[in-house]
Short mmCIF file of C-alpha atoms in Angstrom, two decimals:
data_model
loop_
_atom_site.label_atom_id
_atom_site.label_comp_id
_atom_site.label_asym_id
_atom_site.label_seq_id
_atom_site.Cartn_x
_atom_site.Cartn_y
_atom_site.Cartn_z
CA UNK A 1 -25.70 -19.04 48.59
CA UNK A 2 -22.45 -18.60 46.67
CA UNK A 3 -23.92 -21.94 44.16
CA UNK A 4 -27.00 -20.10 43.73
CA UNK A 5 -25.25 -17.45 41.94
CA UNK A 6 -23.09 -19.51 40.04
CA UNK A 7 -25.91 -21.70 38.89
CA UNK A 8 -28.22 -18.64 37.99
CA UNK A 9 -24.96 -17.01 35.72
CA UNK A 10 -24.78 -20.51 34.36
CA UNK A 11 -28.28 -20.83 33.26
CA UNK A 12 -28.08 -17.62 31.92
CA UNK A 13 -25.38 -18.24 29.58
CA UNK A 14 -27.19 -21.34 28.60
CA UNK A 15 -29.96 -18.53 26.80
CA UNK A 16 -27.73 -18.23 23.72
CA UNK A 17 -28.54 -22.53 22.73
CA UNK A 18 -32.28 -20.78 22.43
CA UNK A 19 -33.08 -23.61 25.28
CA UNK A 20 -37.32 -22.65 26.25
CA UNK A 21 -37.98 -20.63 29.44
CA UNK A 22 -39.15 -23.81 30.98
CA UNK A 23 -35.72 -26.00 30.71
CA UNK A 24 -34.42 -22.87 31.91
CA UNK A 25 -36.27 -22.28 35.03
CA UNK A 26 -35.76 -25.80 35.76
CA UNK A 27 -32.23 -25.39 35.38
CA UNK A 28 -32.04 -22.66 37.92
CA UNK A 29 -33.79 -25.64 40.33
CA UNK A 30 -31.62 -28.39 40.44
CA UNK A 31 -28.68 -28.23 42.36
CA UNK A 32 -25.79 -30.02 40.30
CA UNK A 33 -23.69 -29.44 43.15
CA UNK A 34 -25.20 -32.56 44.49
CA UNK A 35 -25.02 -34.42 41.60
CA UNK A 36 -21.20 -34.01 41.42
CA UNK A 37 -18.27 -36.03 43.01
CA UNK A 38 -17.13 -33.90 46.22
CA UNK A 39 -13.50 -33.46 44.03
CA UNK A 40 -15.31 -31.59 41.52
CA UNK A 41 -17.63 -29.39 43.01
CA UNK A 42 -16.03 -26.09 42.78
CA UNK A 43 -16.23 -27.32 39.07
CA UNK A 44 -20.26 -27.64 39.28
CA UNK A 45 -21.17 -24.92 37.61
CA UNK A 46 -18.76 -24.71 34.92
CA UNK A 47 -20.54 -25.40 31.41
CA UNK A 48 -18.38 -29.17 30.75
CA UNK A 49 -18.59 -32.33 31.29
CA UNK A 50 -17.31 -33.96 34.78
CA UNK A 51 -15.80 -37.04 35.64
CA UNK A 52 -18.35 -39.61 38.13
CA UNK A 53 -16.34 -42.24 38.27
CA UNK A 54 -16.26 -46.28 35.92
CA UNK A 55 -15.78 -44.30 32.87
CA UNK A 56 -18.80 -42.28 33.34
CA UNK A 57 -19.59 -39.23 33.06
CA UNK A 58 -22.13 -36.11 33.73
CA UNK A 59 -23.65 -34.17 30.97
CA UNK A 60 -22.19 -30.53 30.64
CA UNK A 61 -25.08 -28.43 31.54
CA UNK A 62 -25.54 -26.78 28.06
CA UNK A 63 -26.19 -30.94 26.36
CA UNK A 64 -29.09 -31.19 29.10
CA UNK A 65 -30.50 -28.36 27.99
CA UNK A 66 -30.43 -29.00 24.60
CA UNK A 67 -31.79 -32.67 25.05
CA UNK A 68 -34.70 -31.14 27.64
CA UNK A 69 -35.35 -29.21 24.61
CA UNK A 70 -35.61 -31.38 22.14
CA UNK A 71 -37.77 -33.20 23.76
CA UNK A 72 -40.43 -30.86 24.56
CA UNK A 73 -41.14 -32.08 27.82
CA UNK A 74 -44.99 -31.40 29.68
CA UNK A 75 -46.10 -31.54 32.67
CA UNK A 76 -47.27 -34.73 33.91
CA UNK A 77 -45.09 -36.92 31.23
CA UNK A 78 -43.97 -40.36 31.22
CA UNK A 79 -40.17 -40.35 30.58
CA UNK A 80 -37.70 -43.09 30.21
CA UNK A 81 -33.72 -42.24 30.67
CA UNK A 82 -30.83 -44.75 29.50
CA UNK A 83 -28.18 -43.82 31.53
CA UNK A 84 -29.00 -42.25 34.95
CA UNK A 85 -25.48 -41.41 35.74
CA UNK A 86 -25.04 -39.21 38.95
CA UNK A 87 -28.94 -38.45 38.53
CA UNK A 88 -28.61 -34.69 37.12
CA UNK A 89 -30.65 -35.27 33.77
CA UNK A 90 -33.38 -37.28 35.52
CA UNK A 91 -33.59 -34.32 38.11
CA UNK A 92 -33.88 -31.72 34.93
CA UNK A 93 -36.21 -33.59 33.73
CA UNK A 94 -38.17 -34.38 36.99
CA UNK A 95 -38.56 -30.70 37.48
CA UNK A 96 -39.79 -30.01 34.44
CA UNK A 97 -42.61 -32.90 34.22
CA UNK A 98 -43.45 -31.74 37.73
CA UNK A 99 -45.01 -34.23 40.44
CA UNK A 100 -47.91 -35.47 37.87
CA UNK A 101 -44.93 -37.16 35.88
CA UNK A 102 -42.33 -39.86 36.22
CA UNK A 103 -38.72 -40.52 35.21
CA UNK A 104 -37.94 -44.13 35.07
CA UNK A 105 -34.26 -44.47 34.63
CA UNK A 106 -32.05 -47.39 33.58
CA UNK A 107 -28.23 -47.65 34.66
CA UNK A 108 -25.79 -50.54 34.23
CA UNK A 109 -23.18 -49.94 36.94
CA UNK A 110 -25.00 -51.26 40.91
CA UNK A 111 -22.44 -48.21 42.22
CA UNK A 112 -23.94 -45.32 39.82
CA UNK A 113 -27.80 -46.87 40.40
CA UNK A 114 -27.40 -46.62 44.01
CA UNK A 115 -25.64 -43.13 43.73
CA UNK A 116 -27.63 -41.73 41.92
CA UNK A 117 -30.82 -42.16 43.89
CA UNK A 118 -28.99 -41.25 46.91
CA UNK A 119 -28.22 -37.95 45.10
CA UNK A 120 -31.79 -37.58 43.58
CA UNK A 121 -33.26 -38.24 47.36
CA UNK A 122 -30.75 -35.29 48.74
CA UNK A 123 -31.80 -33.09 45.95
CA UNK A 124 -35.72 -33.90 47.02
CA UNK A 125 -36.91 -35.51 43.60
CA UNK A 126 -39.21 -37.91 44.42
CA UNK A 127 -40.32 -39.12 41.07
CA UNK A 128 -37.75 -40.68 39.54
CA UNK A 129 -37.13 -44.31 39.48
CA UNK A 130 -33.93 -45.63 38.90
CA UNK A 131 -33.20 -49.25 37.52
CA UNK A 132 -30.47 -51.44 37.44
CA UNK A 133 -31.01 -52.89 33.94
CA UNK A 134 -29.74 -52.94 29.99
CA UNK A 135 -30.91 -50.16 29.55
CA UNK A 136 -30.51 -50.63 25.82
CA UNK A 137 -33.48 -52.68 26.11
CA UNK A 138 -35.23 -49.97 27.30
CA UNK A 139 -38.00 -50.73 30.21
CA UNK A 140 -40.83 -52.57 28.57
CA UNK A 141 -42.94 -53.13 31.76
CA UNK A 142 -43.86 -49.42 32.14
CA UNK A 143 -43.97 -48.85 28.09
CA UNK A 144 -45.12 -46.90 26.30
CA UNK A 145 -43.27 -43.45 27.25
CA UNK A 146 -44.64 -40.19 26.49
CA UNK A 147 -40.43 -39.01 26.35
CA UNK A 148 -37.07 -41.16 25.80
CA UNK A 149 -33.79 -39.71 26.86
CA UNK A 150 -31.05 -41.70 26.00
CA UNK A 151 -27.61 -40.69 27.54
CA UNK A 152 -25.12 -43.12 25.46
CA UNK A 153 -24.25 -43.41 22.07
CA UNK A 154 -25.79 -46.49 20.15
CA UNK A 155 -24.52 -47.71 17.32
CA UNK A 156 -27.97 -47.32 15.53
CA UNK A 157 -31.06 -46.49 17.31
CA UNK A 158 -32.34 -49.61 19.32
CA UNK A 159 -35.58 -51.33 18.01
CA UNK A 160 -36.94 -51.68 21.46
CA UNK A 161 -36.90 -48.17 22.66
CA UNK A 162 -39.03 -47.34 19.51
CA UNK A 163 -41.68 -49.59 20.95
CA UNK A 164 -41.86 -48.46 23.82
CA UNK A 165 -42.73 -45.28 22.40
CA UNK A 166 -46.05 -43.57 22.55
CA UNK A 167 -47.29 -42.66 19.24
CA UNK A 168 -46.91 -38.88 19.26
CA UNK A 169 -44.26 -39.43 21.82
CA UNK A 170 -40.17 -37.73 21.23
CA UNK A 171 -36.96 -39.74 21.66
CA UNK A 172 -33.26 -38.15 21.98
CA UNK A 173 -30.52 -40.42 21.35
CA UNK A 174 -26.81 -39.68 19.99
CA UNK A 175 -25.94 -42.71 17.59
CA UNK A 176 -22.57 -43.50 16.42
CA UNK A 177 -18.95 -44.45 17.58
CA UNK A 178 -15.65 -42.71 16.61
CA UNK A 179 -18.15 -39.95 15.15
CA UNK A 180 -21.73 -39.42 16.67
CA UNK A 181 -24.53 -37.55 15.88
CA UNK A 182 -27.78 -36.32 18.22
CA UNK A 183 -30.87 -37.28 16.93
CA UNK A 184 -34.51 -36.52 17.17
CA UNK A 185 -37.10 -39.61 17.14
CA UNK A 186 -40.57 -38.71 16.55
CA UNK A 187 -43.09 -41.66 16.34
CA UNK A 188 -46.41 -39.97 14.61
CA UNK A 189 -49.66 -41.19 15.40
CA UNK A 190 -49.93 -43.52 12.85
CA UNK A 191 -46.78 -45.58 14.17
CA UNK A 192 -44.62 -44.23 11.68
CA UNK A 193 -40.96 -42.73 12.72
CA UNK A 194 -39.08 -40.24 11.54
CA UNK A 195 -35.77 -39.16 12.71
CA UNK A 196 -34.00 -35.73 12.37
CA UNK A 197 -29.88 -35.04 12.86
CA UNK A 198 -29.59 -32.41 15.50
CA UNK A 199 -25.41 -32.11 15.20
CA UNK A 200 -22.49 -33.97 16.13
CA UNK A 201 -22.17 -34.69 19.99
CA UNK A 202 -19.44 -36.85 22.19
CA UNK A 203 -21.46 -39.18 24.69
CA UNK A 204 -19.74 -43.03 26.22
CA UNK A 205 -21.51 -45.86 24.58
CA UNK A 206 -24.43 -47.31 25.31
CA UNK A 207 -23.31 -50.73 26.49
CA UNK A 208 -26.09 -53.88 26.46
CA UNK A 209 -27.84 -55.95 23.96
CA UNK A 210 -28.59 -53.41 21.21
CA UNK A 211 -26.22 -51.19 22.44
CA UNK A 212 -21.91 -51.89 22.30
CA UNK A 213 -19.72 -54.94 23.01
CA UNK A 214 -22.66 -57.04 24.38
CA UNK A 215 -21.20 -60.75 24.89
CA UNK A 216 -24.06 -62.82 23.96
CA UNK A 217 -25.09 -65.06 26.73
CA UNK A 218 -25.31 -68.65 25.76
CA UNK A 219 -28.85 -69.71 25.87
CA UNK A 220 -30.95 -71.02 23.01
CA UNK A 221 -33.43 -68.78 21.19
CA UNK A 222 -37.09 -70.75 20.40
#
């Protein structure tokens, strides 16, 4: 019971980002306990980032909230994550979209993919859907996404992922590399996009085709 306090002083705290009552309460759900590396768990509950291992990293709890935010998530949603990680932001997320929604998550590394849904499976979210993919490609065979969470910094915002989102649809994605800023996509019905600059942030890069250091395969475009 002891993490239940810690996580419900935590998620108090996290009040003075002016995060909704929803992210909040959804907070107070998910146990990043299990999302951690067994080294760091008396560290679970502390508001900063943690260490998971090939360079990676999970989200201090106060940059979820803020990117649940942002993102004014509803119930029932379609959501796409780049970057699944140890699966805490997809479970955030999965709680507040609710069993009428879906994450589908893309990671990179085969060790964090299959983490991560072993993590999401002992924390009992059933709808998310982690992928082993370039994720900044996005995932066009579920497209378009009500939501876009992207949890790498790109070094512009990736043409794809703005297809793939649904016109009156939200994307949150920090862009830049010795300097990054957190940004807020909003495609409006009428296909048009329009991007606002929430604040400077610190995320790893988003590594793939439209992301950093892709080494282009040798094939032959038609």
């Amino acid at each position: 019971m002891e993490f239940a306090k810690e996580r419900a002083e935590l998620v108090a705290r996290l009040k003075v980002h002016g995060i909704s009552e929803k992210v909040l309460n959804s907070m107070l759900n998910v146990p990043r306990h299990l999302f951690v590396p067994a080294v760091h768990i008396s560290s679970a509950y502390v508001d900063t980032p943690l260490n998971i291992g090939y360079g990676q990293t999970i989200s201090a709890p106060h940059m979820v909230a803020i990117m649940c935010n942002l993102l004014d998530l509803q119930e029932g949603h379609k959501v796409l994550e780049i970057g699944a990680g140890s699966g805490y932001n997809a479970a955030v997320m999965a709680e507040v979209i609710g069993n009428t929604g879906t994450v589908y998550s893309t990671e990179r590394i085969p060790e964090l993919v299959k983490s991560s849904k072993s993590n999401l499976k002992a924390a009992g979210y059933r709808n998310v859907k982690v992928n082993l993919s370039d994720g900044s490609i996005g995932l066009p065979e579920h497209a378009p996404y009500d939501r876009i969470c992207v949890t790498a910094s790109a070094p512009s915002i990736p043409e794809p992922l703005v297809q793939q989102l649904r016109s009156g649809g939200r994307m949150v994605i920090p862009v830049g590399e010795m300097f990054q800023s957190l940004y807020l996509v909003m495609k409006k019905s009428d296909g048009t996009v329009v991007s606002k600059e929430w604040g400077g942030v610190v995320f790893v890069p988003l590594i793939g085709r439209h992301g950093f250091h892709f080494e282009s395969k040798p094939y032959r475009h038609h």
